[in-house]
PDB file of C-alpha atoms in Angstrom:
ATOM      1  CA  UNK A   1       0.000   0.000   0.000  1.00 63.00           C
ATOM      2  CA  UNK A   2       1.370   3.402  -0.980  1.00 80.00           C
ATOM      3  CA  UNK A   3       2.031   5.859   1.814  1.00 93.00           C
ATOM      4  CA  UNK A   4       1.448   9.592   1.888  1.00 96.00           C
ATOM      5  CA  UNK A   5       3.203  11.193  -1.073  1.00 97.00           C
ATOM      6  CA  UNK A   6       4.252  14.806  -1.367  1.00 98.00           C
ATOM      7  CA  UNK A   7       5.458  16.792  -4.365  1.00 97.00           C
ATOM      8  CA  UNK A   8       7.906  18.368  -4.858  1.00 97.00           C
ATOM      9  CA  UNK A   9      10.457  17.191  -2.313  1.00 97.00           C
ATOM     10  CA  UNK A  10      12.330  20.487  -2.568  1.00 97.00           C
ATOM     11  CA  UNK A  11      11.417  23.917  -3.894  1.00 98.00           C
ATOM     12  CA  UNK A  12      13.488  27.082  -4.043  1.00 98.00           C
ATOM     13  CA  UNK A  13      11.627  30.234  -5.063  1.00 97.00           C
ATOM     14  CA  UNK A  14      12.157  33.947  -4.898  1.00 97.00           C
ATOM     15  CA  UNK A  15      10.268  36.201  -2.543  1.00 97.00           C
ATOM     16  CA  UNK A  16       7.018  37.275  -4.134  1.00 97.00           C
ATOM     17  CA  UNK A  17       6.626  34.188  -6.301  1.00 98.00           C
ATOM     18  CA  UNK A  18       3.917  31.555  -6.001  1.00 98.00           C
ATOM     19  CA  UNK A  19       4.452  27.932  -5.024  1.00 98.00           C
ATOM     20  CA  UNK A  20       1.994  25.053  -4.925  1.00 98.00           C
ATOM     21  CA  UNK A  21       2.643  21.959  -2.841  1.00 98.00           C
ATOM     22  CA  UNK A  22       0.763  18.744  -3.426  1.00 98.00           C
ATOM     23  CA  UNK A  23      -0.159  15.887  -1.121  1.00 98.00           C
ATOM     24  CA  UNK A  24      -1.597  12.503  -2.062  1.00 97.00           C
ATOM     25  CA  UNK A  25      -2.928  10.814   1.093  1.00 96.00           C
ATOM     26  CA  UNK A  26      -3.254   7.111   1.717  1.00 94.00           C
ATOM     27  CA  UNK A  27      -6.202   5.821  -0.282  1.00 92.00           C
ATOM     28  CA  UNK A  28      -9.395   5.800   1.757  1.00 90.00           C
ATOM     29  CA  UNK A  29      -8.178   8.207   4.416  1.00 92.00           C
ATOM     30  CA  UNK A  30     -10.802  10.897   4.959  1.00 91.00           C
ATOM     31  CA  UNK A  31      -8.637  13.010   7.273  1.00 91.00           C
ATOM     32  CA  UNK A  32      -5.835  15.049   5.705  1.00 94.00           C
ATOM     33  CA  UNK A  33      -3.600  17.429   7.638  1.00 94.00           C
ATOM     34  CA  UNK A  34      -0.980  20.011   6.711  1.00 96.00           C
ATOM     35  CA  UNK A  35       1.830  20.815   9.142  1.00 96.00           C
ATOM     36  CA  UNK A  36       4.933  22.975   8.924  1.00 97.00           C
ATOM     37  CA  UNK A  37       8.304  22.988  10.651  1.00 96.00           C
ATOM     38  CA  UNK A  38      10.371  26.142  10.471  1.00 95.00           C
ATOM     39  CA  UNK A  39      14.048  26.179  11.436  1.00 89.00           C
ATOM     40  CA  UNK A  40      14.626  25.409  15.103  1.00 86.00           C
ATOM     41  CA  UNK A  41      10.961  25.130  15.970  1.00 93.00           C
ATOM     42  CA  UNK A  42       8.539  22.294  16.505  1.00 95.00           C
ATOM     43  CA  UNK A  43       6.182  20.918  13.864  1.00 96.00           C
ATOM     44  CA  UNK A  44       3.042  23.056  13.884  1.00 95.00           C
ATOM     45  CA  UNK A  45      -0.450  22.365  12.648  1.00 93.00           C
ATOM     46  CA  UNK A  46      -1.794  24.359   9.706  1.00 95.00           C
ATOM     47  CA  UNK A  47      -5.043  22.818   8.516  1.00 93.00           C
ATOM     48  CA  UNK A  48      -7.299  19.750   8.690  1.00 92.00           C
ATOM     49  CA  UNK A  49      -9.591  18.427   5.957  1.00 93.00           C
ATOM     50  CA  UNK A  50     -12.300  15.849   6.427  1.00 91.00           C
ATOM     51  CA  UNK A  51     -12.930  14.628   2.918  1.00 93.00           C
ATOM     52  CA  UNK A  52     -13.232  17.845   0.876  1.00 94.00           C
ATOM     53  CA  UNK A  53     -14.292  20.082   3.778  1.00 93.00           C
ATOM     54  CA  UNK A  54     -12.025  22.209   5.950  1.00 93.00           C
ATOM     55  CA  UNK A  55     -12.577  20.986   9.504  1.00 89.00           C
ATOM     56  CA  UNK A  56     -10.062  23.273  11.183  1.00 89.00           C
ATOM     57  CA  UNK A  57      -7.891  25.947   9.598  1.00 92.00           C
ATOM     58  CA  UNK A  58      -6.891  27.709  12.793  1.00 90.00           C
ATOM     59  CA  UNK A  59      -3.191  27.125  12.159  1.00 92.00           C
ATOM     60  CA  UNK A  60      -3.012  28.886   8.793  1.00 95.00           C
ATOM     61  CA  UNK A  61      -0.654  31.837   9.335  1.00 93.00           C
ATOM     62  CA  UNK A  62      -2.338  34.346   7.002  1.00 93.00           C
ATOM     63  CA  UNK A  63      -4.344  34.726   3.811  1.00 94.00           C
ATOM     64  CA  UNK A  64      -1.304  34.149   1.609  1.00 97.00           C
ATOM     65  CA  UNK A  65      -1.854  30.449   2.263  1.00 97.00           C
ATOM     66  CA  UNK A  66      -4.660  28.634   0.439  1.00 97.00           C
ATOM     67  CA  UNK A  67      -5.396  24.936   0.816  1.00 97.00           C
ATOM     68  CA  UNK A  68      -7.767  22.887  -1.286  1.00 97.00           C
ATOM     69  CA  UNK A  69      -8.786  19.265  -1.446  1.00 97.00           C
ATOM     70  CA  UNK A  70     -10.574  18.493  -4.649  1.00 86.00           C
ATOM     71  CA  UNK A  71     -13.114  15.676  -4.441  1.00 87.00           C
ATOM     72  CA  UNK A  72     -11.743  14.569  -1.110  1.00 83.00           C
ATOM     73  CA  UNK A  73      -8.656  13.039  -2.695  1.00 92.00           C
ATOM     74  CA  UNK A  74      -5.364  14.894  -3.100  1.00 96.00           C
ATOM     75  CA  UNK A  75      -4.718  18.289  -1.576  1.00 98.00           C
ATOM     76  CA  UNK A  76      -2.755  21.360  -2.618  1.00 98.00           C
ATOM     77  CA  UNK A  77      -1.285  24.117  -0.492  1.00 98.00           C
ATOM     78  CA  UNK A  78      -0.556  27.342  -2.355  1.00 98.00           C
ATOM     79  CA  UNK A  79       1.565  30.150  -0.992  1.00 97.00           C
ATOM     80  CA  UNK A  80       1.043  33.438  -2.849  1.00 97.00           C
ATOM     81  CA  UNK A  81       3.072  35.605  -2.646  1.00 97.00           C
ATOM     82  CA  UNK A  82       5.819  33.801  -0.779  1.00 97.00           C
ATOM     83  CA  UNK A  83       7.773  35.590   1.937  1.00 97.00           C
ATOM     84  CA  UNK A  84      11.139  34.723   3.505  1.00 97.00           C
ATOM     85  CA  UNK A  85       9.505  33.533   6.730  1.00 96.00           C
ATOM     86  CA  UNK A  86       7.549  30.889   4.808  1.00 97.00           C
ATOM     87  CA  UNK A  87      10.717  28.812   4.448  1.00 98.00           C
ATOM     88  CA  UNK A  88      10.544  25.476   6.193  1.00 97.00           C
ATOM     89  CA  UNK A  89       9.471  21.879   5.746  1.00 97.00           C
ATOM     90  CA  UNK A  90       5.802  21.318   4.967  1.00 98.00           C
ATOM     91  CA  UNK A  91       4.396  17.953   5.978  1.00 97.00           C
ATOM     92  CA  UNK A  92       1.164  16.337   4.962  1.00 97.00           C
ATOM     93  CA  UNK A  93      -0.433  13.563   7.000  1.00 95.00           C
ATOM     94  CA  UNK A  94      -3.533  11.423   6.637  1.00 93.00           C
ATOM     95  CA  UNK A  95      -5.561   9.187   8.894  1.00 90.00           C
ATOM     96  CA  UNK A  96      -8.603   6.984   8.658  1.00 86.00           C
ATOM     97  CA  UNK A  97     -11.353   7.036  11.280  1.00 72.00           C
ATOM     98  CA  UNK A  98     -11.356   9.229  14.352  1.00 60.00           C
ATOM     99  CA  UNK A  99      -8.763   8.422  16.972  1.00 59.00           C
ATOM    100  CA  UNK A 100      -6.408   6.674  14.580  1.00 70.00           C
ATOM    101  CA  UNK A 101      -2.786   7.561  14.133  1.00 82.00           C
ATOM    102  CA  UNK A 102      -1.745   9.934  11.376  1.00 87.00           C
ATOM    103  CA  UNK A 103       0.754   8.824   8.725  1.00 91.00           C
ATOM    104  CA  UNK A 104       3.120  11.454   7.413  1.00 95.00           C
ATOM    105  CA  UNK A 105       4.634  12.110   4.029  1.00 97.00           C
ATOM    106  CA  UNK A 106       8.329  12.809   3.576  1.00 97.00           C
ATOM    107  CA  UNK A 107       7.757  16.550   3.472  1.00 97.00           C
ATOM    108  CA  UNK A 108       8.438  19.381   1.030  1.00 98.00           C
ATOM    109  CA  UNK A 109      11.386  21.578   1.897  1.00 97.00           C
ATOM    110  CA  UNK A 110      10.524  25.124   0.804  1.00 98.00           C
ATOM    111  CA  UNK A 111      13.225  27.761   0.624  1.00 98.00           C
ATOM    112  CA  UNK A 112      12.260  31.355  -0.146  1.00 98.00           C
ATOM    113  CA  UNK A 113      15.207  33.537  -1.152  1.00 97.00           C
TER     114      UNK A 113
ATOM    115  CA  UNK B   1      -2.147  27.194  26.655  1.00 81.00           C
ATOM    116  CA  UNK B   2      -1.588  23.768  25.120  1.00 85.00           C
ATOM    117  CA  UNK B   3       2.065  22.794  25.333  1.00 90.00           C
ATOM    118  CA  UNK B   4       4.345  19.798  24.857  1.00 95.00           C
ATOM    119  CA  UNK B   5       7.890  19.827  26.248  1.00 97.00           C
ATOM    120  CA  UNK B   6      10.468  17.147  25.521  1.00 98.00           C
ATOM    121  CA  UNK B   7      13.710  16.518  27.363  1.00 97.00           C
ATOM    122  CA  UNK B   8      16.555  16.197  26.866  1.00 98.00           C
ATOM    123  CA  UNK B   9      16.990  18.008  23.551  1.00 97.00           C
ATOM    124  CA  UNK B  10      19.812  15.637  22.644  1.00 98.00           C
ATOM    125  CA  UNK B  11      21.023  12.356  24.092  1.00 98.00           C
ATOM    126  CA  UNK B  12      24.158  10.401  23.289  1.00 98.00           C
ATOM    127  CA  UNK B  13      24.311   6.765  24.343  1.00 97.00           C
ATOM    128  CA  UNK B  14      26.707   3.920  23.906  1.00 98.00           C
ATOM    129  CA  UNK B  15      25.291   0.817  22.278  1.00 97.00           C
ATOM    130  CA  UNK B  16      23.584  -1.218  24.994  1.00 97.00           C
ATOM    131  CA  UNK B  17      23.224   1.734  27.395  1.00 97.00           C
ATOM    132  CA  UNK B  18      19.536   1.988  28.328  1.00 98.00           C
ATOM    133  CA  UNK B  19      17.853   5.343  28.979  1.00 98.00           C
ATOM    134  CA  UNK B  20      14.553   7.238  28.885  1.00 98.00           C
ATOM    135  CA  UNK B  21      13.179  10.230  27.024  1.00 98.00           C
ATOM    136  CA  UNK B  22      10.622  12.486  28.677  1.00 98.00           C
ATOM    137  CA  UNK B  23       7.551  14.247  27.299  1.00 98.00           C
ATOM    138  CA  UNK B  24       5.530  16.508  29.588  1.00 97.00           C
ATOM    139  CA  UNK B  25       2.297  18.075  28.411  1.00 94.00           C
ATOM    140  CA  UNK B  26      -0.525  20.420  29.266  1.00 90.00           C
ATOM    141  CA  UNK B  27      -3.509  20.230  26.973  1.00 84.00           C
ATOM    142  CA  UNK B  28      -7.258  20.582  27.182  1.00 79.00           C
ATOM    143  CA  UNK B  29      -9.308  17.877  25.563  1.00 74.00           C
ATOM    144  CA  UNK B  30      -6.583  15.218  25.274  1.00 77.00           C
ATOM    145  CA  UNK B  31      -7.402  12.626  22.618  1.00 80.00           C
ATOM    146  CA  UNK B  32      -4.188  10.646  22.941  1.00 87.00           C
ATOM    147  CA  UNK B  33      -0.419  10.891  23.219  1.00 91.00           C
ATOM    148  CA  UNK B  34       1.633   9.879  20.206  1.00 93.00           C
ATOM    149  CA  UNK B  35       5.278   8.977  19.750  1.00 96.00           C
ATOM    150  CA  UNK B  36       6.935   9.303  16.366  1.00 96.00           C
ATOM    151  CA  UNK B  37      10.426   8.623  15.095  1.00 97.00           C
ATOM    152  CA  UNK B  38      11.945  10.912  12.476  1.00 97.00           C
ATOM    153  CA  UNK B  39      15.052  10.190  10.426  1.00 97.00           C
ATOM    154  CA  UNK B  40      16.886  13.002   8.585  1.00 94.00           C
ATOM    155  CA  UNK B  41      15.096  14.079   5.422  1.00 91.00           C
ATOM    156  CA  UNK B  42      12.033  11.962   6.150  1.00 94.00           C
ATOM    157  CA  UNK B  43       8.627  12.484   7.664  1.00 96.00           C
ATOM    158  CA  UNK B  44       7.660  11.359  11.166  1.00 96.00           C
ATOM    159  CA  UNK B  45       7.093   7.611  11.435  1.00 95.00           C
ATOM    160  CA  UNK B  46       4.379   6.474  13.836  1.00 93.00           C
ATOM    161  CA  UNK B  47       5.477   4.401  16.850  1.00 95.00           C
ATOM    162  CA  UNK B  48       2.814   4.391  19.594  1.00 91.00           C
ATOM    163  CA  UNK B  49      -0.454   5.881  20.763  1.00 90.00           C
ATOM    164  CA  UNK B  50      -1.323   5.995  24.471  1.00 92.00           C
ATOM    165  CA  UNK B  51      -4.772   7.029  25.628  1.00 87.00           C
ATOM    166  CA  UNK B  52      -4.978   6.726  29.406  1.00 88.00           C
ATOM    167  CA  UNK B  53      -2.744   7.065  32.459  1.00 91.00           C
ATOM    168  CA  UNK B  54      -1.074   3.786  33.331  1.00 95.00           C
ATOM    169  CA  UNK B  55      -1.106   2.510  29.767  1.00 95.00           C
ATOM    170  CA  UNK B  56       2.099   0.995  28.366  1.00 97.00           C
ATOM    171  CA  UNK B  57       3.069  -0.146  24.879  1.00 96.00           C
ATOM    172  CA  UNK B  58       6.160  -1.918  23.600  1.00 97.00           C
ATOM    173  CA  UNK B  59       7.858  -2.363  20.257  1.00 94.00           C
ATOM    174  CA  UNK B  60      11.209  -4.110  20.039  1.00 95.00           C
ATOM    175  CA  UNK B  61      13.610  -2.104  22.259  1.00 97.00           C
ATOM    176  CA  UNK B  62      11.111   0.704  22.893  1.00 98.00           C
ATOM    177  CA  UNK B  63       8.497   1.000  25.613  1.00 98.00           C
ATOM    178  CA  UNK B  64       6.195   3.977  26.054  1.00 98.00           C
ATOM    179  CA  UNK B  65       4.388   4.799  29.292  1.00 97.00           C
ATOM    180  CA  UNK B  66       1.843   7.482  30.190  1.00 95.00           C
ATOM    181  CA  UNK B  67       0.854   9.370  33.345  1.00 92.00           C
ATOM    182  CA  UNK B  68      -1.580  12.253  33.707  1.00 87.00           C
ATOM    183  CA  UNK B  69       1.122  14.825  33.001  1.00 91.00           C
ATOM    184  CA  UNK B  70       3.929  13.087  31.145  1.00 95.00           C
ATOM    185  CA  UNK B  71       5.059  10.199  29.021  1.00 97.00           C
ATOM    186  CA  UNK B  72       8.328   8.326  28.912  1.00 98.00           C
ATOM    187  CA  UNK B  73       9.925   6.497  26.024  1.00 98.00           C
ATOM    188  CA  UNK B  74      12.238   3.885  27.457  1.00 98.00           C
ATOM    189  CA  UNK B  75      14.972   2.515  25.209  1.00 98.00           C
ATOM    190  CA  UNK B  76      16.475  -0.768  26.328  1.00 98.00           C
ATOM    191  CA  UNK B  77      19.909  -1.841  25.064  1.00 97.00           C
ATOM    192  CA  UNK B  78      19.823   0.562  22.105  1.00 97.00           C
ATOM    193  CA  UNK B  79      21.582  -0.110  18.814  1.00 97.00           C
ATOM    194  CA  UNK B  80      23.084   2.410  16.373  1.00 97.00           C
ATOM    195  CA  UNK B  81      20.038   2.006  14.115  1.00 97.00           C
ATOM    196  CA  UNK B  82      17.901   3.496  16.889  1.00 98.00           C
ATOM    197  CA  UNK B  83      19.590   6.844  16.247  1.00 98.00           C
ATOM    198  CA  UNK B  84      16.905   9.341  15.198  1.00 98.00           C
ATOM    199  CA  UNK B  85      14.844  12.226  16.487  1.00 98.00           C
ATOM    200  CA  UNK B  86      11.961  11.058  18.655  1.00 98.00           C
ATOM    201  CA  UNK B  87       8.900  13.268  18.605  1.00 97.00           C
ATOM    202  CA  UNK B  88       6.100  13.394  21.139  1.00 96.00           C
ATOM    203  CA  UNK B  89       2.717  14.824  20.196  1.00 93.00           C
ATOM    204  CA  UNK B  90      -0.652  15.160  21.868  1.00 91.00           C
ATOM    205  CA  UNK B  91      -3.885  14.867  19.986  1.00 85.00           C
ATOM    206  CA  UNK B  92      -6.728  17.252  20.652  1.00 74.00           C
ATOM    207  CA  UNK B  93     -10.428  16.776  20.395  1.00 67.00           C
ATOM    208  CA  UNK B  94     -12.138  19.107  17.998  1.00 58.00           C
ATOM    209  CA  UNK B  95     -15.877  19.237  18.292  1.00 51.00           C
ATOM    210  CA  UNK B  96     -15.862  15.637  19.456  1.00 46.00           C
ATOM    211  CA  UNK B  97     -13.984  14.335  16.454  1.00 50.00           C
ATOM    212  CA  UNK B  98     -10.351  13.905  15.548  1.00 55.00           C
ATOM    213  CA  UNK B  99      -8.311  17.056  15.717  1.00 65.00           C
ATOM    214  CA  UNK B 100      -4.754  18.104  15.128  1.00 82.00           C
ATOM    215  CA  UNK B 101      -1.512  17.089  16.835  1.00 88.00           C
ATOM    216  CA  UNK B 102       0.580  19.393  19.021  1.00 91.00           C
ATOM    217  CA  UNK B 103       4.237  18.453  18.790  1.00 94.00           C
ATOM    218  CA  UNK B 104       7.211  18.872  21.058  1.00 96.00           C
ATOM    219  CA  UNK B 105      10.567  19.886  19.609  1.00 96.00           C
ATOM    220  CA  UNK B 106      11.885  16.346  19.834  1.00 97.00           C
ATOM    221  CA  UNK B 107      14.849  14.531  21.355  1.00 98.00           C
ATOM    222  CA  UNK B 108      17.746  13.761  19.044  1.00 98.00           C
ATOM    223  CA  UNK B 109      19.153  10.377  20.011  1.00 98.00           C
ATOM    224  CA  UNK B 110      22.597   9.220  18.920  1.00 98.00           C
ATOM    225  CA  UNK B 111      23.733   5.678  19.687  1.00 98.00           C
ATOM    226  CA  UNK B 112      27.428   4.988  19.213  1.00 97.00           C
ATOM    227  CA  UNK B 113      28.745   1.460  18.557  1.00 96.00           C
TER     228      UNK B 113
END
């Protein structure tokens, strides 16, 4: 069974540009999460989808971040325009029913220069 | 405020030298306490979930325990391949269903042969 897959694995963009990260969860997992780890800090929650609906987006830092989950399958996280402080590793995770453990992808390392 | 604190930040052991990692937490609406292992350049890999004080779980050389305020990850006779960053996270309830994880900064474990 395929795990959580994220694309790209690395991205280097200039300040002011747009970047879109993609996450393919484990098939059948209704819950999809986005997390971020910036340098020296802990992994922090951004957003939670249940199927195609946003269950909790309290961790989204500002309106430059837009997450979508089309048809309850894969998800994208767009940063527009990117700022220097957006640099970090973005993780996607998915889980099945409530209470189950979340499985993480390998992450996308975003560097804004 | 919800918080997860892990100690020590880094731990160096000789192969076969047993030790424990600590995770203390304060959170409202605890859904469970999770331990993950993270290798460089990879996403967190699920190890254990603990739900109630007094619960214990084991996997190979690892044993996780839980009290009302903290969790311990005991490593017995570690091997070099146990070297990794160990992450503790607490799960929150969100409207009665599965919510996000709050992570600690992790403990970086190095096991020398």
